[in-house]
Short mmCIF file of C-alpha atoms in Angstrom, two decimals:
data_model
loop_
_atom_site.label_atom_id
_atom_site.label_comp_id
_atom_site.label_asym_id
_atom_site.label_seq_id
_atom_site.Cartn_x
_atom_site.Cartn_y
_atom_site.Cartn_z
CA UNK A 1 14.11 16.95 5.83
CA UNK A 2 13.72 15.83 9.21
CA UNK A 3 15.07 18.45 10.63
CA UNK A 4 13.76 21.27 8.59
CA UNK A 5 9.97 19.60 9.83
CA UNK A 6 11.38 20.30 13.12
CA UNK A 7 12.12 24.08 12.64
CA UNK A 8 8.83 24.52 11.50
CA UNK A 9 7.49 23.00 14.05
CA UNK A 10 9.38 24.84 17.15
CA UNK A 11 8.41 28.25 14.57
CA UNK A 12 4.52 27.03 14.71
CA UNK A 13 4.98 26.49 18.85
CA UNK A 14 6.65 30.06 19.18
CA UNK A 15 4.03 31.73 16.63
CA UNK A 16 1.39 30.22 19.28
CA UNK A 17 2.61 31.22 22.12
CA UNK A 18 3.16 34.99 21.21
CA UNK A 19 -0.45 35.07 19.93
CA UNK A 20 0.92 36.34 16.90
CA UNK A 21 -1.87 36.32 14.23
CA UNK A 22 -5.25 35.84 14.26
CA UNK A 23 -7.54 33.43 15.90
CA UNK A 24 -8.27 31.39 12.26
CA UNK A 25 -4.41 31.59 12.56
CA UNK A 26 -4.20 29.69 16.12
CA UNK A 27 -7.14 27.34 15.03
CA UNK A 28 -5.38 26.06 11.54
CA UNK A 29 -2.34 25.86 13.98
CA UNK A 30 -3.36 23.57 16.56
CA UNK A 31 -4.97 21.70 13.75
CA UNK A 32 -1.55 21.17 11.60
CA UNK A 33 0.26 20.03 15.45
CA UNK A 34 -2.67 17.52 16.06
CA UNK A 35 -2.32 15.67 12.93
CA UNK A 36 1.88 15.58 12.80
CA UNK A 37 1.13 13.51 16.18
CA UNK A 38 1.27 16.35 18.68
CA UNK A 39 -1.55 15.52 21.55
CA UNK A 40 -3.21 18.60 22.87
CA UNK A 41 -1.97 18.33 26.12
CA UNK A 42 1.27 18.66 24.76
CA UNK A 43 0.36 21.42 22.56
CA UNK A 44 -0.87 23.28 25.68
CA UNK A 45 2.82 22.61 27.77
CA UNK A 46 4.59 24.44 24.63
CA UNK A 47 2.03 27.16 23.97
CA UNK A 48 -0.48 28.03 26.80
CA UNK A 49 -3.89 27.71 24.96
CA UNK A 50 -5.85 25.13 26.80
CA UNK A 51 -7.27 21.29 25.30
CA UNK A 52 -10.79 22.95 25.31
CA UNK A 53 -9.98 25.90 24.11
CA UNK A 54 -7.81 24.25 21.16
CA UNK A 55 -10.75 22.47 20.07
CA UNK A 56 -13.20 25.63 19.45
CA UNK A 57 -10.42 27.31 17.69
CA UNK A 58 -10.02 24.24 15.39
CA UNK A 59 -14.09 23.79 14.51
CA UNK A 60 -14.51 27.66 14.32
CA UNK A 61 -11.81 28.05 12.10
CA UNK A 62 -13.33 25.40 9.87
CA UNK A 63 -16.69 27.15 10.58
CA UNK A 64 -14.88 30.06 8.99
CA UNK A 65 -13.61 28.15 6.15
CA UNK A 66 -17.19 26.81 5.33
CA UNK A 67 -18.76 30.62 5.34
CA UNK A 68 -16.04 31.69 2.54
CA UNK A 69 -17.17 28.49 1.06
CA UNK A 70 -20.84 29.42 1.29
CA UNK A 71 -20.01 32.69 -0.21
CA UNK A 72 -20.95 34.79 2.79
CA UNK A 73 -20.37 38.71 2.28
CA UNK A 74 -16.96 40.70 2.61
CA UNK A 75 -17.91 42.26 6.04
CA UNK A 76 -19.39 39.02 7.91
CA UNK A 77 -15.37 37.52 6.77
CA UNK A 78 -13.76 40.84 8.23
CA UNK A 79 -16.49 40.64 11.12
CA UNK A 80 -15.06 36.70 12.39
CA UNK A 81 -11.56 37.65 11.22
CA UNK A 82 -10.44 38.99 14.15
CA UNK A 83 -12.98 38.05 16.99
CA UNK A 84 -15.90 35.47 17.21
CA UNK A 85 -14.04 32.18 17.09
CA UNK A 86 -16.59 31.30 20.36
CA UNK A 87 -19.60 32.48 18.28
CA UNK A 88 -18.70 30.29 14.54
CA UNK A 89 -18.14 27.18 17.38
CA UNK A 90 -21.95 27.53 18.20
CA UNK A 91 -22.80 27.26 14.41
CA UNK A 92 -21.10 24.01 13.85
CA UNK A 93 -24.30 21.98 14.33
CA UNK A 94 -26.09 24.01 11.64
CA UNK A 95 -26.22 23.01 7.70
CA UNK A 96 -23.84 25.17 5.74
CA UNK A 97 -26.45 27.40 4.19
CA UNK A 98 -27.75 27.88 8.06
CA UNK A 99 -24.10 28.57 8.83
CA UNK A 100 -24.24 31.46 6.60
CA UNK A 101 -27.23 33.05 7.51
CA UNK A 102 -26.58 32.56 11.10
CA UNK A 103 -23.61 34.54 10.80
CA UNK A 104 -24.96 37.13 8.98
CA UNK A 105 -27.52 37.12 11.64
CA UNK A 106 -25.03 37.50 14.07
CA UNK A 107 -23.40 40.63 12.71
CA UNK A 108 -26.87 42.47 11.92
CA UNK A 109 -28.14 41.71 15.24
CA UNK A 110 -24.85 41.63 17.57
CA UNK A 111 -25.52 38.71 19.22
CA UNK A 112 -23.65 37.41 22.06
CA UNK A 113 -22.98 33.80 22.87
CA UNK A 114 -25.63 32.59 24.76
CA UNK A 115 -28.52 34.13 22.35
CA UNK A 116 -26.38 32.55 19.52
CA UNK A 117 -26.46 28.95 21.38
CA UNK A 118 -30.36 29.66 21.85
CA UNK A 119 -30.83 30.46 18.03
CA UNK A 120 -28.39 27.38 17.06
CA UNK A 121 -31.21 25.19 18.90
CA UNK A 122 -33.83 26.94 17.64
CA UNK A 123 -32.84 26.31 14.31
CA UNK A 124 -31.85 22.87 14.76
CA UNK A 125 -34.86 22.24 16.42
CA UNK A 126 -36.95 23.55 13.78
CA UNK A 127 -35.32 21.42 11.27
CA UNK A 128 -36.53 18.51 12.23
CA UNK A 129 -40.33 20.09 11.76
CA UNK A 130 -40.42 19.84 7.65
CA UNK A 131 -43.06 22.05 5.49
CA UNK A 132 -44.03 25.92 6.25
CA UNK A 133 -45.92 26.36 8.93
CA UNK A 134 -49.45 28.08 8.71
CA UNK A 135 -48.09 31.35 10.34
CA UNK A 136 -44.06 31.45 10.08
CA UNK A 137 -42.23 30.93 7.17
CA UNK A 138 -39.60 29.00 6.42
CA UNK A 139 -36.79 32.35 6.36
CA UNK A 140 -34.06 32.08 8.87
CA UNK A 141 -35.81 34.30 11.24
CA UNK A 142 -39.68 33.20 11.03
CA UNK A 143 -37.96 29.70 11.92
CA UNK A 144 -36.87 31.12 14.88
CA UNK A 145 -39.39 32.68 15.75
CA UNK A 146 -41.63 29.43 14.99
CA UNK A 147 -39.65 28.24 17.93
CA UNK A 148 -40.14 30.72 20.41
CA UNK A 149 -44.15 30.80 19.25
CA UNK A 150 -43.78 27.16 20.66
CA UNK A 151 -41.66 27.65 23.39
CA UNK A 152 -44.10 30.40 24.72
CA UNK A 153 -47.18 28.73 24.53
CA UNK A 154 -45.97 25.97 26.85
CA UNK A 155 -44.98 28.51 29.45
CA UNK A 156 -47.48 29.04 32.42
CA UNK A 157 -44.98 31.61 34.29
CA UNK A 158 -45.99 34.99 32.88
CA UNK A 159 -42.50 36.89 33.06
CA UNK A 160 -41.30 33.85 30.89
CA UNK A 161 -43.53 33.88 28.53
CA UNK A 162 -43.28 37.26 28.21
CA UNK A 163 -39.16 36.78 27.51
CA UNK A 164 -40.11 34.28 25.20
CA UNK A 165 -42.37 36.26 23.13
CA UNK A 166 -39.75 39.23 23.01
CA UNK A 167 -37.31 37.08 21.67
CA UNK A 168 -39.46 36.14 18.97
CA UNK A 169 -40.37 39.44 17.81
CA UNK A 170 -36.48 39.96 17.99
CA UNK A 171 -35.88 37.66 15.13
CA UNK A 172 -39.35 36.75 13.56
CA UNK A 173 -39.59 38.17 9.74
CA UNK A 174 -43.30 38.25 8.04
CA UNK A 175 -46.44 40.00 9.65
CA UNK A 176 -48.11 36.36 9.59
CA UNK A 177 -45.25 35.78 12.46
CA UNK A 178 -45.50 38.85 14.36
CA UNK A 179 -49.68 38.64 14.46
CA UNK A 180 -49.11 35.00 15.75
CA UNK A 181 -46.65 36.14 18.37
CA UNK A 182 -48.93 39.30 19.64
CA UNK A 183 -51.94 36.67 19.65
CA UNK A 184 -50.32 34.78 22.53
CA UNK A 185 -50.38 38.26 24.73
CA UNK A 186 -54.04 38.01 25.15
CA UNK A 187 -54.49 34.43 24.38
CA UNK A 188 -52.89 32.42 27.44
CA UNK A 189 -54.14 28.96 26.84
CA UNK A 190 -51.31 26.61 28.08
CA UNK A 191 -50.82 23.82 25.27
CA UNK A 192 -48.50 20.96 27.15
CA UNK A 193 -45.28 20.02 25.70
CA UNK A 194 -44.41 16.54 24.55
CA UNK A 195 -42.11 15.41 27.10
CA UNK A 196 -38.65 14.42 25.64
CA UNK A 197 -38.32 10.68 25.63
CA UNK A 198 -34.94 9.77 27.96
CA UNK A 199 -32.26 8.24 26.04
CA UNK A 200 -32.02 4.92 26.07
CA UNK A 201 -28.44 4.66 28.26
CA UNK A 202 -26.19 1.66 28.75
CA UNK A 203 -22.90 1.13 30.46
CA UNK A 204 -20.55 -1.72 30.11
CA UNK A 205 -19.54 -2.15 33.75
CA UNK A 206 -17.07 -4.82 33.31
CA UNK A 207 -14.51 -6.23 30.50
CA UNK A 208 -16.44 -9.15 30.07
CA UNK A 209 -19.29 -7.62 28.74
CA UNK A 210 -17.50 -5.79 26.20
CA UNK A 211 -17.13 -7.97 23.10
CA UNK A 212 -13.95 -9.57 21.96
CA UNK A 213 -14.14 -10.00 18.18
CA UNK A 214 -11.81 -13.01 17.13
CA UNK A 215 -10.97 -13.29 12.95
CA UNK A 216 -12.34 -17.29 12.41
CA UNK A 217 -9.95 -19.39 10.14
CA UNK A 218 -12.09 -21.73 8.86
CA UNK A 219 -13.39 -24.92 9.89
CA UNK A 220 -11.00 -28.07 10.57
CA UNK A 221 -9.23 -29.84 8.53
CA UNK A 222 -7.19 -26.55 8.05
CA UNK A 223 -3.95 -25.93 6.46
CA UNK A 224 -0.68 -23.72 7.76
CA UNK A 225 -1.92 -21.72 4.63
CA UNK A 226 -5.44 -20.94 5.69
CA UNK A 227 -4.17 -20.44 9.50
CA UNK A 228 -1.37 -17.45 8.68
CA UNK A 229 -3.97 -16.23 5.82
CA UNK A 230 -6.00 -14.71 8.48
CA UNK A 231 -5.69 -10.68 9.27
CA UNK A 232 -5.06 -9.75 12.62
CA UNK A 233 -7.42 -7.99 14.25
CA UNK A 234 -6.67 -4.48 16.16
CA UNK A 235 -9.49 -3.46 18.91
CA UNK A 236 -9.01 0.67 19.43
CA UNK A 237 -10.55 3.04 21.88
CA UNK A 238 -12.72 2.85 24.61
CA UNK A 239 -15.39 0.20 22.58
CA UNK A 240 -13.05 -1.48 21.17
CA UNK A 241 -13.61 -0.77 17.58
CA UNK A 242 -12.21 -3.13 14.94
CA UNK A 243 -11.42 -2.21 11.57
CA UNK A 244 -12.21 -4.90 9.14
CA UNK A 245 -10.30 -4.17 5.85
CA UNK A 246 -11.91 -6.90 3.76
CA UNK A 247 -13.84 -9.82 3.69
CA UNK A 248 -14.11 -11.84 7.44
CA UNK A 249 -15.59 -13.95 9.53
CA UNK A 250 -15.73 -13.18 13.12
CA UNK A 251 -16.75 -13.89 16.39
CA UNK A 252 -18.26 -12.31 19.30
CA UNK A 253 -16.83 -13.63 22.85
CA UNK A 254 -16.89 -11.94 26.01
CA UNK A 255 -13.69 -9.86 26.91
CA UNK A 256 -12.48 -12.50 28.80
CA UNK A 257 -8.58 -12.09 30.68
CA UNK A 258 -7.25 -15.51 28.62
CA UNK A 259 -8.47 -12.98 25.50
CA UNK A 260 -7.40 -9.89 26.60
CA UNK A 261 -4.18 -10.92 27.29
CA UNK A 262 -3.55 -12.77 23.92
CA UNK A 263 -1.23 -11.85 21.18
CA UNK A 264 -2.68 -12.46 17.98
CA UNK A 265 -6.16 -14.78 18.66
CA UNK A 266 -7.65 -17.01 15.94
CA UNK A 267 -10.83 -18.90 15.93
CA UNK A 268 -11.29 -22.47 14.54
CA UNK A 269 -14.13 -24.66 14.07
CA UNK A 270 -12.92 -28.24 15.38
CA UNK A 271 -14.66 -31.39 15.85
CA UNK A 272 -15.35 -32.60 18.80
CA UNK A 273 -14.09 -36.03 17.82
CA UNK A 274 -10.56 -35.24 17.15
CA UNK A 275 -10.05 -33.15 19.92
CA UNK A 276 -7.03 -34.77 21.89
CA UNK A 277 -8.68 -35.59 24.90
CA UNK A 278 -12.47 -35.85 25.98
CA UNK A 279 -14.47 -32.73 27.14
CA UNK A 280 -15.26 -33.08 30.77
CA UNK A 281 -18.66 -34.38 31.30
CA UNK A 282 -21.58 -31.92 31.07
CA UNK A 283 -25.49 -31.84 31.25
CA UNK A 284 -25.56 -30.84 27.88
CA UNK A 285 -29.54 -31.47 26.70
CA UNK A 286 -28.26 -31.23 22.73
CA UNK A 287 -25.28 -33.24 21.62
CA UNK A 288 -22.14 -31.21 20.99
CA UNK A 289 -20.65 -32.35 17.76
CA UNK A 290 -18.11 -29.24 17.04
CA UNK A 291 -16.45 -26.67 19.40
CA UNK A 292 -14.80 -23.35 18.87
CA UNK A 293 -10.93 -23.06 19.39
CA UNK A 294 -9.24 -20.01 20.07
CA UNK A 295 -5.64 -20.21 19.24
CA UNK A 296 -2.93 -17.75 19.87
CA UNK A 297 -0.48 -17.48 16.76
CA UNK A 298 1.37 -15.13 18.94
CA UNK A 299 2.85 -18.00 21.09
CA UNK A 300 4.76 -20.29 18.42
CA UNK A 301 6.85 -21.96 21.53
CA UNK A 302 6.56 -24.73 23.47
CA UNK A 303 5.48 -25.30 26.41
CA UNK A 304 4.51 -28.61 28.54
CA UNK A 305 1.26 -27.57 29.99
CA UNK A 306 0.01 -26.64 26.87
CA UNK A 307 -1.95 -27.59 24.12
CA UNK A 308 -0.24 -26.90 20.66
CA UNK A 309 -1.41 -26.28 17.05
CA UNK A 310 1.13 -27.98 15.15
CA UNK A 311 1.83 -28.95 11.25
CA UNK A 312 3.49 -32.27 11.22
CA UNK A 313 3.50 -31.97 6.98
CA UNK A 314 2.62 -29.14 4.72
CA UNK A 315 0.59 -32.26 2.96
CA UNK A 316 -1.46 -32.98 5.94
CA UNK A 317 -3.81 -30.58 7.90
CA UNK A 318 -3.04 -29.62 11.36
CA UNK A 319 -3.22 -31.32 14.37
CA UNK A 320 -4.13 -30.47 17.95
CA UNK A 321 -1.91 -32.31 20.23
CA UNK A 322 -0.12 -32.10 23.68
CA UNK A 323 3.90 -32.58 23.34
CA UNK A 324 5.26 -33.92 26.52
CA UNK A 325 8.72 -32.87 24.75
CA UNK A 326 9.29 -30.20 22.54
CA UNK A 327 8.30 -31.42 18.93
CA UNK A 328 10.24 -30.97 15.90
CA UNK A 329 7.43 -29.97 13.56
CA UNK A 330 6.50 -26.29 13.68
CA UNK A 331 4.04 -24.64 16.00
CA UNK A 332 1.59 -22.34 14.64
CA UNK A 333 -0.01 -21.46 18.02
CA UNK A 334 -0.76 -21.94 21.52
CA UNK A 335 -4.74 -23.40 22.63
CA UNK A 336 -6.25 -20.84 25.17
CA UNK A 337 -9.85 -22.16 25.30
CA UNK A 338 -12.40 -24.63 23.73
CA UNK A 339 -15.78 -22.79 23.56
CA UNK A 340 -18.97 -25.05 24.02
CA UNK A 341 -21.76 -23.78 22.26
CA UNK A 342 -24.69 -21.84 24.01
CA UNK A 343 -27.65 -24.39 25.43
CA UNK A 344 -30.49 -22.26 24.89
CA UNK A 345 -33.48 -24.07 24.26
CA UNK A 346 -35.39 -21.15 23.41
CA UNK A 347 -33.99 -17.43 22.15
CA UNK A 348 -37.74 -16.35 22.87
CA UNK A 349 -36.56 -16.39 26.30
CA UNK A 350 -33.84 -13.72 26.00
CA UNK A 351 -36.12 -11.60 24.36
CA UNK A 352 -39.34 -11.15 26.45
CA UNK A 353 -38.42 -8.68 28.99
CA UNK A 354 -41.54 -10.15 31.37
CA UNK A 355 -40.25 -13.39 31.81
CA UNK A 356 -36.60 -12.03 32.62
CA UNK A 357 -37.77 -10.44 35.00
CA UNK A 358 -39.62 -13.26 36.89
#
């Protein structure tokens, strides 16, 4: 079986690099190497067609797929069989009844790629701008003209809103559209745009200030039972996502190295009082009753500088201790760090902008 995935494979690879086919015929290609595990750089060693350019076939070609879907005619399918794959990538961001229309736009009208990225926007745009408008209507092309109406009568350069105003009449539908475009020939109030609010942009600049999101057994006394009953959690990406299949608690730390560099961390909640030695002292203003342990279950052995979750009876709960010699009950884990809990007074504090700033 193996190998017979294999011949299919190297037959896919040669089928892409001779071109042979059509486009939709690359595109569900690339697709069907992607998810058996082939990366696209890969994909581009064996066959030639480029990351990027693997990508637009891929979305056009489901594009395509959502048109036949949508019922579009016989000769807007035979129009994108053979060409267009750039054209169906610009329609991605459009509904599927958009999709449709925009394509059939596209072959009435011959539109190249840039006017097709401009009507994509428009129509996007004008999505967001519910109810019929006093002079468009809501047909694909009084909505874009709607936009170029609104476009234009922003525009204090005369030769562009003269281009603006031609490429409304190019698509507008009803006379109530085209009177309300030639009114803006003689009429050349300026109405000021709404500026575009910036976004609201972050970085995470170090690992520290990415969150490290530890599953949290319980709270002491604990059993072996309760400890290895605890999922292990799997950060992936660039953030760090975690997948949380069912029921947890969790908590937030800061990515820091001891954490990072863990095998399989668990949080415990752990009096302060049986801890096996005393916390260093501290100008703690509110008395610190219970800590947070993190515990690596990755590191069962044992080691003399370390601090070692062990289970002297499956009767009793487990114990914290430090074994000068290796012990004979089993280790469930290795301590990496006791977490204090925040001293803030006041959470007003972190959340008045004006007084972080003094």
């Amino acid at each position: 079986m193996s190998h017979d995935l294999d011949s299919q494979t190297a037959q896919l690879l040669q089928r892409l690099r001779r071109k042979e086919g059509t486009w939709q015929d690359w595109g569900q290609g690339c697709q069907h190497l992607q998810k058996a595990g082939h990366s696209p750089q890969a994909i581009f060693e064996a066959t030639g067609i480029e990351p990027i350019h693997q990508n637009q076939l891929i979305i056009a070609a489901q594009v395509a797929q959502s048109l036949r879907a949508g019922n579009a005619s016989p000769s807007v399918l035979a129009y994108f069989q053979e060409r267009g794959s750039d054209l169906l990538y610009e329609l991605r961001v459009l509904s599927q009844s958009d999709r449709v229309a925009a394509a059939t736009l596209i072959v009435e009208k011959q539109l190249d790629r840039a006017t097709v990225h401009e009507v994509c926007r428009a129509l996007k745009t004008m999505s967001y701008q519910k109810g019929e408008s006093e002079d468009f209507t809501d047909t694909l092309g009084d909505r874009i003209g709607h936009y170029y109406w609104q476009l234009a009568r922003q525009q204090r350069d005369l030769a562009q809103r003269s281009r603006l105003i031609a490429q409304g009449f190019r698509f507008v539908d009803s006379q109530r559209g085209r009177r309300a475009l030639e009114a803006l020939l003689t009429d050349l109030t300026v109405v000021s745009a709404t500026p575009q609010p910036r976004l609201p942009l972050y970085r995470l600049e170090t690992a520290e200030e990415l969150p490290y999101l530890v599953p949290v057994a319980g709270c002491a006394p604990l059993t072996a039972a309760a400890l290895t009953a605890v999922p292990a959690l799997k950060p992936t990406g660039v953030f760090s996502l975690v997948n949380v299949e069912r029921p947890l608690t969790v908590v937030a730390l800061p990515g820091w190295q001891v954490l990072l560099n863990a095998v399989d961390p668990v949080a415990l909640l752990w009096p302060v009082a049986e801890l096996p030695a005393e916390l260093p002292n501290s100008d703690n203003l509110i008395p610190i009753t219970q800590v947070l342990l993190i515990v690596d279950r990755g590191q069962q052995e044992w080691q003399g500088d370390r601090y070692l979750l062990i289970e002297e009876t499956t009767a009793e709960p487990l114990r914290l201790a430090w074994c000068p010699q290796a012990p004979s009950a089993p280790i469930l884990g290795q301590l990496l760090l006791v977490l204090r809990p925040a001293q803030i007074l006041d959470n007003t504090v972190n959340r008045e902008l004006w007084l972080l700033e003094e």
